[in-house]
């Protein structure tokens, strides 16, 4: 595995940057979407993301079993996971053991022999949320981001569509 | 146009840094305030900001028609726009077409033949807001920040009153 | 005083990084905890933090009178203050004069003749909070962070457990 971790806020250009990075490699590329269309707003967001990815992109949806989707990738195929924040949301709402699933995800990422690009949100830089679920999510996201960043060869922090190097 | 974009969180020293940068240039300098005094808290904030700017500052208020204010600047006059976040808030509450107005703003900035310093907030690094309006604002702010950053010659990210270079 | 300021979001690895830095120095080290156990969630967090710090750590609790705790440290003893955000929360809830107390804290930090490591949260990078108390806290935290960063010899911004240099 060679892992690039693209971290940033909402609408900071994370997905676009990840797509630009992977498109420098030989196609085909796999796009693993973790979004689940709960409501119209989300349906619209997914459609917007999809419209940016014509062939030779191959799109998989893995709102829940992300580790299995990664484990089943063709050998050496470059993959973009977009994004950990939606996946973690889905797994928290499904009442999963987030620490354990984070470890399984890391193991699957490490086992893939192609280039991996992982997108995630930094969500801990605002005021402490009022409700306990949001606080729990924020903690889980921070811990997962730390795990992925520790394994990554390259980490960038996105601000206003631009990259700030963090590692590698 | 030569554009410097100063991005950061609340109370990160953005305005003060922008003022320090522009005061290195020959006066007079124009300060375009976008704040609108909705309540006492805001009135207090505006007064605080004003008290830091004696002559040779020339202050304009442009809570809504920011592009026109920029278009009407004297040739070569250095200008500080403080800030895009309050302007975008005013325009969203006025139900404006934010994408279109963002493009018009960028065009006005590009057409000015003096040094431009633009202050804006990064607002996307917390937990997803509960209400849809806040989510819509966060998206609009992120998109606008990306547009400005793409055109800027220099972008800095402020943390605790200090600058982190992002571009230029 | 030689001051290192470790700033970042929730679960960004601030405390762990600060502990790694201080443990490079000769023991013993003083850990000043500012947390106050309001509820079970907080009790759990404090226990988790404590479990990471065996002897030769000496732990002091200073949820309120942080300046006095620093003033009473043995000469030349390295100290970790974890963290300013909880201390500021405690002082705001106690209706203290936050600007004045911030200055007193800075004076105490400056007077200590050993290495000082201070941890704090950046909380201003999300959407404007709905309630006035949270907005006031966010402003006070930003101002305090600016004061500490201005005095510090080194400032780092933590993202996903990794450090981004800001100063020094």
Coordinates of C-alpha atoms in Angstrom, one line a residue:
Chain A
X1 CA 0.0 0.0 0.0
X2 CA 1.0 3.6 -0.6
X3 CA -1.5 5.8 1.2
X4 CA -2.2 9.5 0.6
X5 CA -4.6 11.0 3.2
X6 CA -6.5 14.1 2.2
X7 CA -7.9 15.9 5.2
X8 CA -9.8 19.2 5.4
X9 CA -13.1 21.0 6.1
X10 CA -16.4 21.0 4.3
X11 CA -16.1 22.4 0.8
X12 CA -12.3 22.6 1.0
X13 CA -11.7 20.9 -2.3
X14 CA -10.7 17.5 -0.8
X15 CA -12.5 15.3 -3.4
X16 CA -11.4 17.3 -6.3
X17 CA -7.8 17.2 -5.2
X18 CA -7.9 13.5 -4.6
X19 CA -9.3 13.0 -8.1
X20 CA -6.5 15.0 -9.6
X21 CA -3.9 13.0 -7.8
X22 CA -5.3 9.6 -8.8
X23 CA -5.8 10.7 -12.4
X24 CA -2.1 11.1 -12.7
X25 CA -1.8 7.3 -12.4
X26 CA -2.7 4.7 -15.2
X27 CA -6.4 4.0 -15.4
X28 CA -8.8 2.4 -14.5
X29 CA -9.4 4.0 -11.1
X30 CA -11.9 2.8 -8.5
X31 CA -14.0 5.3 -6.7
X32 CA -15.5 4.0 -3.4
X33 CA -18.4 6.2 -2.4
X34 CA -19.5 5.9 1.2
X35 CA -22.4 8.3 1.0
X36 CA -25.9 7.0 1.8
X37 CA -28.8 9.0 0.4
X38 CA -30.8 9.7 3.5
X39 CA -32.6 12.8 2.0
X40 CA -32.8 15.0 -1.0
X41 CA -29.9 17.2 0.1
X42 CA -27.7 14.1 0.1
X43 CA -29.0 12.8 -3.2
X44 CA -28.1 16.1 -4.8
X45 CA -24.6 16.0 -3.3
X46 CA -24.0 12.4 -4.6
X47 CA -25.2 13.4 -8.1
X48 CA -22.9 16.3 -8.1
X49 CA -19.9 14.2 -7.1
X50 CA -20.8 11.5 -9.7
X51 CA -21.1 14.1 -12.5
X52 CA -17.4 14.9 -12.0
X53 CA -16.3 11.3 -12.7
X54 CA -16.8 9.9 -16.2
X55 CA -15.2 6.6 -17.4
X56 CA -12.5 5.3 -16.9
X57 CA -13.7 5.6 -13.3
X58 CA -15.3 2.5 -11.7
X59 CA -17.6 3.4 -8.9
X60 CA -18.4 1.2 -5.9
X61 CA -20.8 2.1 -3.2
X62 CA -19.8 1.0 0.3
X63 CA -21.7 3.0 2.9
X64 CA -21.1 0.3 5.5
X65 CA -18.7 -2.5 4.5
X66 CA -15.8 -0.4 3.4
X67 CA -13.1 -2.9 4.5
X68 CA -14.6 -5.6 2.4
X69 CA -14.9 -3.3 -0.6
X70 CA -11.2 -2.5 -0.3
X71 CA -10.2 -6.2 0.2
X72 CA -12.0 -7.1 -3.0
X73 CA -10.2 -4.6 -5.2
X74 CA -8.3 -5.9 -8.3
X75 CA -4.6 -6.1 -7.6
X76 CA -2.6 -2.9 -8.0
X77 CA -5.8 -0.9 -8.8
X78 CA -5.6 2.7 -7.6
X79 CA -8.5 3.6 -5.4
X80 CA -10.1 6.7 -3.9
X81 CA -12.2 6.3 -0.7
X82 CA -14.6 9.3 -0.5
X83 CA -15.0 9.7 2.4
X84 CA -14.3 8.4 5.9
X85 CA -16.6 10.9 7.5
X86 CA -19.7 9.6 5.8
X87 CA -18.7 6.0 6.4
X88 CA -18.1 6.7 10.1
X89 CA -21.5 8.4 10.3
X90 CA -23.2 5.4 8.8
X91 CA -21.4 3.0 11.2
X92 CA -22.2 5.1 14.2
X93 CA -25.8 5.3 13.3
X94 CA -25.7 1.4 12.9
X95 CA -24.3 1.3 16.4
X96 CA -21.0 -0.4 15.4
X97 CA -17.9 -0.8 17.5
X98 CA -16.1 2.2 15.8
X99 CA -12.6 1.5 17.3
X100 CA -12.7 -2.1 16.1
X101 CA -14.0 -1.2 12.7
X102 CA -11.4 1.5 12.3
X103 CA -8.7 -1.2 12.9
X104 CA -10.3 -3.5 10.4
X105 CA -10.3 -0.7 7.9
X106 CA -6.7 0.1 8.4
X107 CA -5.8 -3.6 8.0
X108 CA -7.7 -3.7 4.6
X109 CA -6.0 -0.5 3.5
X110 CA -2.6 -1.9 4.4
X111 CA -3.2 -5.1 2.6
X112 CA -4.1 -3.5 -0.8
X113 CA -1.1 -3.5 -3.1
X114 CA -2.1 -0.4 -5.1
X115 CA -2.1 3.3 -4.5
X116 CA -4.8 4.4 -2.0
X117 CA -6.2 7.9 -1.6
X118 CA -8.4 8.5 1.4
X119 CA -10.5 11.6 2.0
X120 CA -11.8 12.6 5.5
X121 CA -13.1 15.6 7.3
X122 CA -11.4 17.4 10.2
X123 CA -14.4 18.1 12.5
X124 CA -12.8 19.1 15.8
X125 CA -11.9 22.7 15.3
X126 CA -15.3 24.3 16.3
X127 CA -16.9 24.9 19.6
X128 CA -17.8 21.7 21.6
X129 CA -21.2 20.4 20.2
X130 CA -24.2 20.6 22.4
X131 CA -25.4 17.1 22.0
X132 CA -23.6 14.0 23.2
X133 CA -23.9 12.1 19.9
X134 CA -22.1 14.8 18.0
X135 CA -19.3 14.9 20.7
X136 CA -19.0 11.1 20.4
X137 CA -18.7 11.4 16.6
X138 CA -16.2 14.1 16.8
X139 CA -14.0 12.0 19.1
X140 CA -14.4 8.9 16.9
X141 CA -13.5 10.9 13.8
X142 CA -10.4 12.4 15.4
X143 CA -9.2 9.0 16.6
X144 CA -9.8 7.4 13.1
X145 CA -8.0 10.3 11.4
X146 CA -5.0 9.9 13.7
X147 CA -4.9 6.1 12.9
X148 CA -5.0 6.7 9.1
X149 CA -2.5 9.6 9.3
X150 CA -0.1 7.5 11.3
X151 CA -0.1 4.8 8.5
X152 CA -0.1 7.2 5.6
X153 CA 3.0 8.0 3.5
X154 CA 1.6 11.5 2.7
X155 CA -0.9 13.7 4.5
X156 CA -2.2 17.0 3.2
X157 CA -4.6 19.5 5.0
X158 CA -6.9 21.3 2.5
X159 CA -7.8 25.0 3.0
X160 CA -9.9 26.8 0.4
X161 CA -9.0 24.3 -2.3
X162 CA -5.3 24.5 -1.6
X163 CA -3.0 22.0 0.0
X164 CA -0.9 22.4 3.1
X165 CA 1.6 19.6 3.5
X166 CA 1.4 17.8 6.9
X167 CA 3.5 14.6 6.2
X168 CA 5.6 13.2 3.5
Chain B
X1 CA -4.8 43.3 -9.2
X2 CA -2.5 41.8 -6.7
X3 CA -4.6 39.8 -4.2
X4 CA -3.6 38.6 -0.7
X5 CA -6.2 36.4 0.9
X6 CA -6.2 36.1 4.7
X7 CA -8.2 33.2 5.9
X8 CA -8.7 31.9 9.4
X9 CA -11.1 31.2 12.3
X10 CA -12.9 33.6 14.6
X11 CA -10.5 35.7 16.7
X12 CA -7.4 34.4 14.9
X13 CA -6.0 37.9 14.2
X14 CA -7.1 38.1 10.5
X15 CA -8.1 41.7 10.5
X16 CA -5.1 42.9 12.4
X17 CA -2.7 41.0 10.1
X18 CA -4.4 42.4 7.0
X19 CA -4.1 45.9 8.5
X20 CA -0.4 45.4 9.1
X21 CA 0.1 44.2 5.6
X22 CA -1.7 47.2 3.9
X23 CA 0.0 49.7 6.2
X24 CA 3.3 48.8 4.6
X25 CA 2.1 50.4 1.4
X26 CA 1.8 54.1 0.7
X27 CA -1.4 55.7 2.1
X28 CA -4.3 56.4 1.8
X29 CA -5.8 53.0 2.3
X30 CA -9.5 52.1 1.8
X31 CA -11.2 49.8 4.4
X32 CA -14.4 48.2 3.1
X33 CA -16.5 47.1 6.0
X34 CA -19.1 44.5 5.2
X35 CA -20.6 44.2 8.7
X36 CA -24.2 45.2 9.2
X37 CA -25.2 46.1 12.7
X38 CA -28.1 43.8 13.4
X39 CA -27.8 43.8 17.2
X40 CA -25.8 45.3 20.1
X41 CA -23.2 42.6 20.0
X42 CA -22.4 43.5 16.3
X43 CA -22.4 47.2 17.0
X44 CA -19.8 46.6 19.7
X45 CA -17.7 44.5 17.3
X46 CA -17.8 47.2 14.6
X47 CA -16.9 49.9 17.0
X48 CA -13.9 47.8 18.2
X49 CA -12.7 47.4 14.6
X50 CA -13.2 51.1 13.8
X51 CA -11.2 52.2 16.9
X52 CA -8.1 50.4 15.4
X53 CA -8.2 52.4 12.2
X54 CA -7.4 56.2 12.4
X55 CA -6.7 58.4 9.4
X56 CA -5.2 57.9 6.7
X57 CA -7.8 55.1 6.6
X58 CA -10.8 55.8 4.4
X59 CA -13.7 53.6 5.5
X60 CA -16.6 52.5 3.2
X61 CA -19.5 50.4 4.3
X62 CA -20.6 47.8 1.8
X63 CA -22.7 45.2 3.6
X64 CA -24.4 44.2 0.3
X65 CA -23.0 45.8 -2.9
X66 CA -19.4 44.9 -2.4
X67 CA -18.6 44.5 -6.1
X68 CA -19.7 48.0 -6.9
X69 CA -17.7 49.4 -4.0
X70 CA -14.6 47.8 -5.3
X71 CA -15.3 48.9 -8.9
X72 CA -15.6 52.5 -7.7
X73 CA -12.2 52.6 -5.9
X74 CA -9.7 55.2 -7.0
X75 CA -7.1 53.8 -9.4
X76 CA -4.2 52.0 -7.6
X77 CA -5.6 52.5 -4.2
X78 CA -4.8 49.7 -1.7
X79 CA -8.0 48.2 -0.3
X80 CA -8.8 45.9 2.6
X81 CA -12.1 44.0 2.4
X82 CA -13.2 42.9 5.9
X83 CA -14.8 40.4 5.5
X84 CA -16.3 38.0 3.0
X85 CA -18.1 36.0 5.7
X86 CA -20.2 38.9 6.9
X87 CA -20.9 40.0 3.3
X88 CA -21.9 36.4 2.4
X89 CA -24.2 36.3 5.4
X90 CA -25.9 39.5 4.4
X91 CA -26.4 38.3 0.8
X92 CA -27.7 34.9 1.9
X93 CA -30.2 36.6 4.2
X94 CA -31.2 38.7 1.2
X95 CA -31.8 35.6 -0.7
X96 CA -29.2 36.4 -3.4
X97 CA -27.8 34.0 -6.0
X98 CA -24.5 33.4 -4.1
X99 CA -22.6 31.6 -6.9
X100 CA -23.4 34.4 -9.4
X101 CA -22.5 37.2 -6.9
X102 CA -19.3 35.4 -6.0
X103 CA -18.3 35.5 -9.7
X104 CA -19.2 39.2 -9.9
X105 CA -17.1 39.9 -6.8
X106 CA -14.2 38.0 -8.3
X107 CA -14.5 40.0 -11.5
X108 CA -14.5 43.3 -9.6
X109 CA -11.5 42.3 -7.5
X110 CA -9.6 41.3 -10.7
X111 CA -10.4 44.6 -12.4
X112 CA -9.0 46.7 -9.6
X113 CA -5.4 47.9 -10.4
X114 CA -4.3 48.3 -6.8
X115 CA -3.3 45.9 -4.1
X116 CA -6.2 44.0 -2.6
X117 CA -6.3 42.3 0.8
X118 CA -9.4 40.1 1.5
X119 CA -10.3 38.6 4.9
X120 CA -12.5 35.6 5.2
X121 CA -13.5 32.9 7.7
X122 CA -12.9 29.2 7.3
X123 CA -16.1 27.8 8.8
X124 CA -16.0 24.1 7.7
X125 CA -13.8 22.5 10.3
X126 CA -16.4 21.8 12.9
X127 CA -19.1 19.2 13.2
X128 CA -21.9 19.3 10.5
X129 CA -24.4 22.0 11.7
X130 CA -27.9 20.9 12.8
X131 CA -29.8 23.3 10.6
X132 CA -30.0 23.4 6.9
X133 CA -29.4 27.2 6.5
X134 CA -26.1 26.9 8.4
X135 CA -25.1 23.9 6.2
X136 CA -25.9 25.9 3.1
X137 CA -23.9 28.9 4.4
X138 CA -20.9 26.6 5.1
X139 CA -21.0 25.2 1.6
X140 CA -21.3 28.7 0.0
X141 CA -18.5 30.0 2.1
X142 CA -16.3 27.1 1.2
X143 CA -17.0 27.6 -2.5
X144 CA -16.4 31.3 -2.3
X145 CA -13.1 30.8 -0.4
X146 CA -11.9 28.4 -3.1
X147 CA -12.7 30.9 -5.8
X148 CA -10.8 33.7 -4.1
X149 CA -7.9 31.5 -3.2
X150 CA -7.6 30.3 -6.8
X151 CA -7.2 33.9 -8.0
X152 CA -5.0 35.1 -5.1
X153 CA -1.3 35.6 -5.5
X154 CA -0.8 34.9 -1.7
X155 CA -3.0 33.0 0.7
X156 CA -2.3 32.7 4.5
X157 CA -4.1 30.7 7.1
X158 CA -4.2 32.4 10.5
X159 CA -3.9 30.4 13.8
X160 CA -3.7 32.2 17.1
X161 CA -2.6 35.5 15.5
X162 CA 0.2 33.8 13.5
X163 CA 0.3 33.1 9.8
X164 CA 0.8 29.8 8.1
X165 CA 1.7 30.1 4.4
X166 CA -0.7 28.3 2.0
X167 CA 0.2 29.9 -1.3
X168 CA 2.7 32.4 -2.8
Chain C
X1 CA 10.6 30.6 30.6
X2 CA 10.8 28.6 27.4
X3 CA 7.2 28.1 26.1
X4 CA 5.9 25.6 23.6
X5 CA 2.3 26.0 22.6
X6 CA 0.4 23.0 21.3
X7 CA -2.8 24.0 19.5
X8 CA -5.3 21.9 17.7
X9 CA -8.8 20.5 17.5
X10 CA -10.5 17.9 19.6
X11 CA -8.8 14.5 19.4
X12 CA -5.9 15.8 17.3
X13 CA -3.3 14.3 19.6
X14 CA -2.3 17.5 21.4
X15 CA -1.9 16.0 24.9
X16 CA 0.1 13.0 23.6
X17 CA 2.4 15.2 21.6
X18 CA 3.0 17.5 24.6
X19 CA 3.8 14.5 26.8
X20 CA 6.3 13.2 24.2
X21 CA 8.0 16.6 24.1
X22 CA 8.3 17.0 27.9
X23 CA 9.5 13.4 28.4
X24 CA 12.6 14.2 26.4
X25 CA 13.7 16.4 29.3
X26 CA 15.0 15.2 32.7
X27 CA 12.3 14.2 35.1
X28 CA 10.4 14.8 37.2
X29 CA 7.7 16.5 35.2
X30 CA 4.6 18.3 36.5
X31 CA 1.3 17.8 34.9
X32 CA -1.3 20.5 35.6
X33 CA -4.7 19.2 34.9
X34 CA -7.4 21.9 34.5
X35 CA -10.3 19.5 33.9
X36 CA -13.2 19.6 36.4
X37 CA -15.3 16.4 36.6
X38 CA -18.8 17.8 36.0
X39 CA -20.3 14.6 34.7
X40 CA -19.5 10.9 34.0
X41 CA -18.3 11.7 30.5
X42 CA -15.7 14.1 31.9
X43 CA -14.7 11.7 34.7
X44 CA -14.0 9.1 32.0
X45 CA -11.9 11.5 30.0
X46 CA -9.8 12.5 33.0
X47 CA -9.2 8.8 33.9
X48 CA -8.1 8.1 30.4
X49 CA -5.6 10.9 30.5
X50 CA -4.3 9.9 33.9
X51 CA -3.7 6.3 32.8
X52 CA -1.2 7.6 30.3
X53 CA 0.9 9.3 32.9
X54 CA 2.7 7.0 35.4
X55 CA 5.5 8.2 37.7
X56 CA 7.8 10.2 37.4
X57 CA 4.9 12.5 36.6
X58 CA 3.6 14.7 39.4
X59 CA 0.0 15.7 38.8
X60 CA -1.6 18.9 40.1
X61 CA -5.2 19.8 39.6
X62 CA -5.9 23.5 39.0
X63 CA -9.3 23.8 37.4
X64 CA -9.4 27.5 38.6
X65 CA -6.3 29.0 40.1
X66 CA -3.9 28.0 37.3
X67 CA -1.6 31.1 37.7
X68 CA -1.0 30.2 41.4
X69 CA -0.2 26.6 40.5
X70 CA 2.4 27.7 38.0
X71 CA 3.8 30.3 40.4
X72 CA 4.3 27.6 43.0
X73 CA 6.2 25.2 40.8
X74 CA 9.7 24.1 41.9
X75 CA 12.4 26.0 40.2
X76 CA 13.4 24.7 36.7
X77 CA 10.8 22.0 36.8
X78 CA 9.3 21.2 33.3
X79 CA 5.5 21.6 33.3
X80 CA 2.7 20.6 31.0
X81 CA -0.6 22.6 31.3
X82 CA -3.5 20.5 29.9
X83 CA -5.4 22.5 28.9
X84 CA -6.3 26.1 28.5
X85 CA -9.7 25.4 27.0
X86 CA -11.0 23.6 30.1
X87 CA -9.5 26.2 32.4
X88 CA -11.2 29.0 30.4
X89 CA -14.5 27.1 30.5
X90 CA -14.2 26.8 34.3
X91 CA -13.4 30.5 34.6
X92 CA -16.1 31.7 32.3
X93 CA -18.7 29.6 34.2
X94 CA -17.3 31.2 37.4
X95 CA -18.0 34.6 35.8
X96 CA -14.4 35.7 36.0
X97 CA -12.8 38.6 34.1
X98 CA -11.3 36.5 31.4
X99 CA -9.0 39.2 29.8
X100 CA -7.5 40.0 33.2
X101 CA -7.0 36.4 34.2
X102 CA -5.4 35.7 30.8
X103 CA -2.9 38.4 31.6
X104 CA -2.2 37.0 35.0
X105 CA -1.7 33.6 33.5
X106 CA 0.8 34.9 31.0
X107 CA 2.7 36.7 33.7
X108 CA 2.9 33.4 35.7
X109 CA 4.1 31.5 32.7
X110 CA 6.7 34.1 31.9
X111 CA 8.0 34.0 35.5
X112 CA 8.6 30.3 35.6
X113 CA 12.2 29.4 34.9
X114 CA 11.6 26.0 33.5
X115 CA 10.3 24.6 30.2
X116 CA 6.6 25.1 29.8
X117 CA 4.3 23.2 27.5
X118 CA 0.8 24.5 27.1
X119 CA -2.1 22.7 25.3
X120 CA -5.1 24.5 24.0
X121 CA -8.0 24.1 21.5
X122 CA -8.6 26.1 18.4
X123 CA -12.4 26.4 18.5
X124 CA -13.1 29.2 15.9
X125 CA -13.1 27.2 12.7
X126 CA -16.7 26.1 12.6
X127 CA -19.9 27.9 11.9
X128 CA -20.9 30.7 14.3
X129 CA -22.5 29.1 17.3
X130 CA -26.2 29.7 17.9
X131 CA -25.9 30.7 21.5
X132 CA -24.3 33.9 22.9
X133 CA -22.3 32.1 25.6
X134 CA -20.6 29.9 23.0
X135 CA -19.8 32.9 20.9
X136 CA -18.4 34.7 23.9
X137 CA -16.3 31.6 24.8
X138 CA -15.0 31.3 21.2
X139 CA -13.9 34.9 21.3
X140 CA -12.2 34.6 24.7
X141 CA -10.4 31.4 23.6
X142 CA -9.2 33.1 20.4
X143 CA -7.9 36.1 22.3
X144 CA -6.1 33.9 24.9
X145 CA -4.6 31.7 22.3
X146 CA -3.2 34.8 20.5
X147 CA -1.7 36.0 23.8
X148 CA 0.0 32.7 24.5
X149 CA 1.2 32.3 20.9
X150 CA 2.7 35.7 20.9
X151 CA 4.8 34.9 23.9
X152 CA 5.7 31.3 22.9
X153 CA 9.1 30.4 21.4
X154 CA 7.4 27.5 19.5
X155 CA 3.9 27.0 18.3
X156 CA 2.6 23.9 16.6
X157 CA -0.9 23.2 15.1
X158 CA -1.9 19.6 15.4
X159 CA -3.9 17.8 12.7
X160 CA -4.7 14.1 13.0
X161 CA -1.9 13.5 15.5
X162 CA 0.7 15.2 13.3
X163 CA 2.3 18.6 13.8
X164 CA 2.3 21.5 11.5
X165 CA 4.9 24.2 12.5
X166 CA 3.5 27.6 13.1
X167 CA 6.3 29.4 14.9
X168 CA 9.9 28.7 16.0

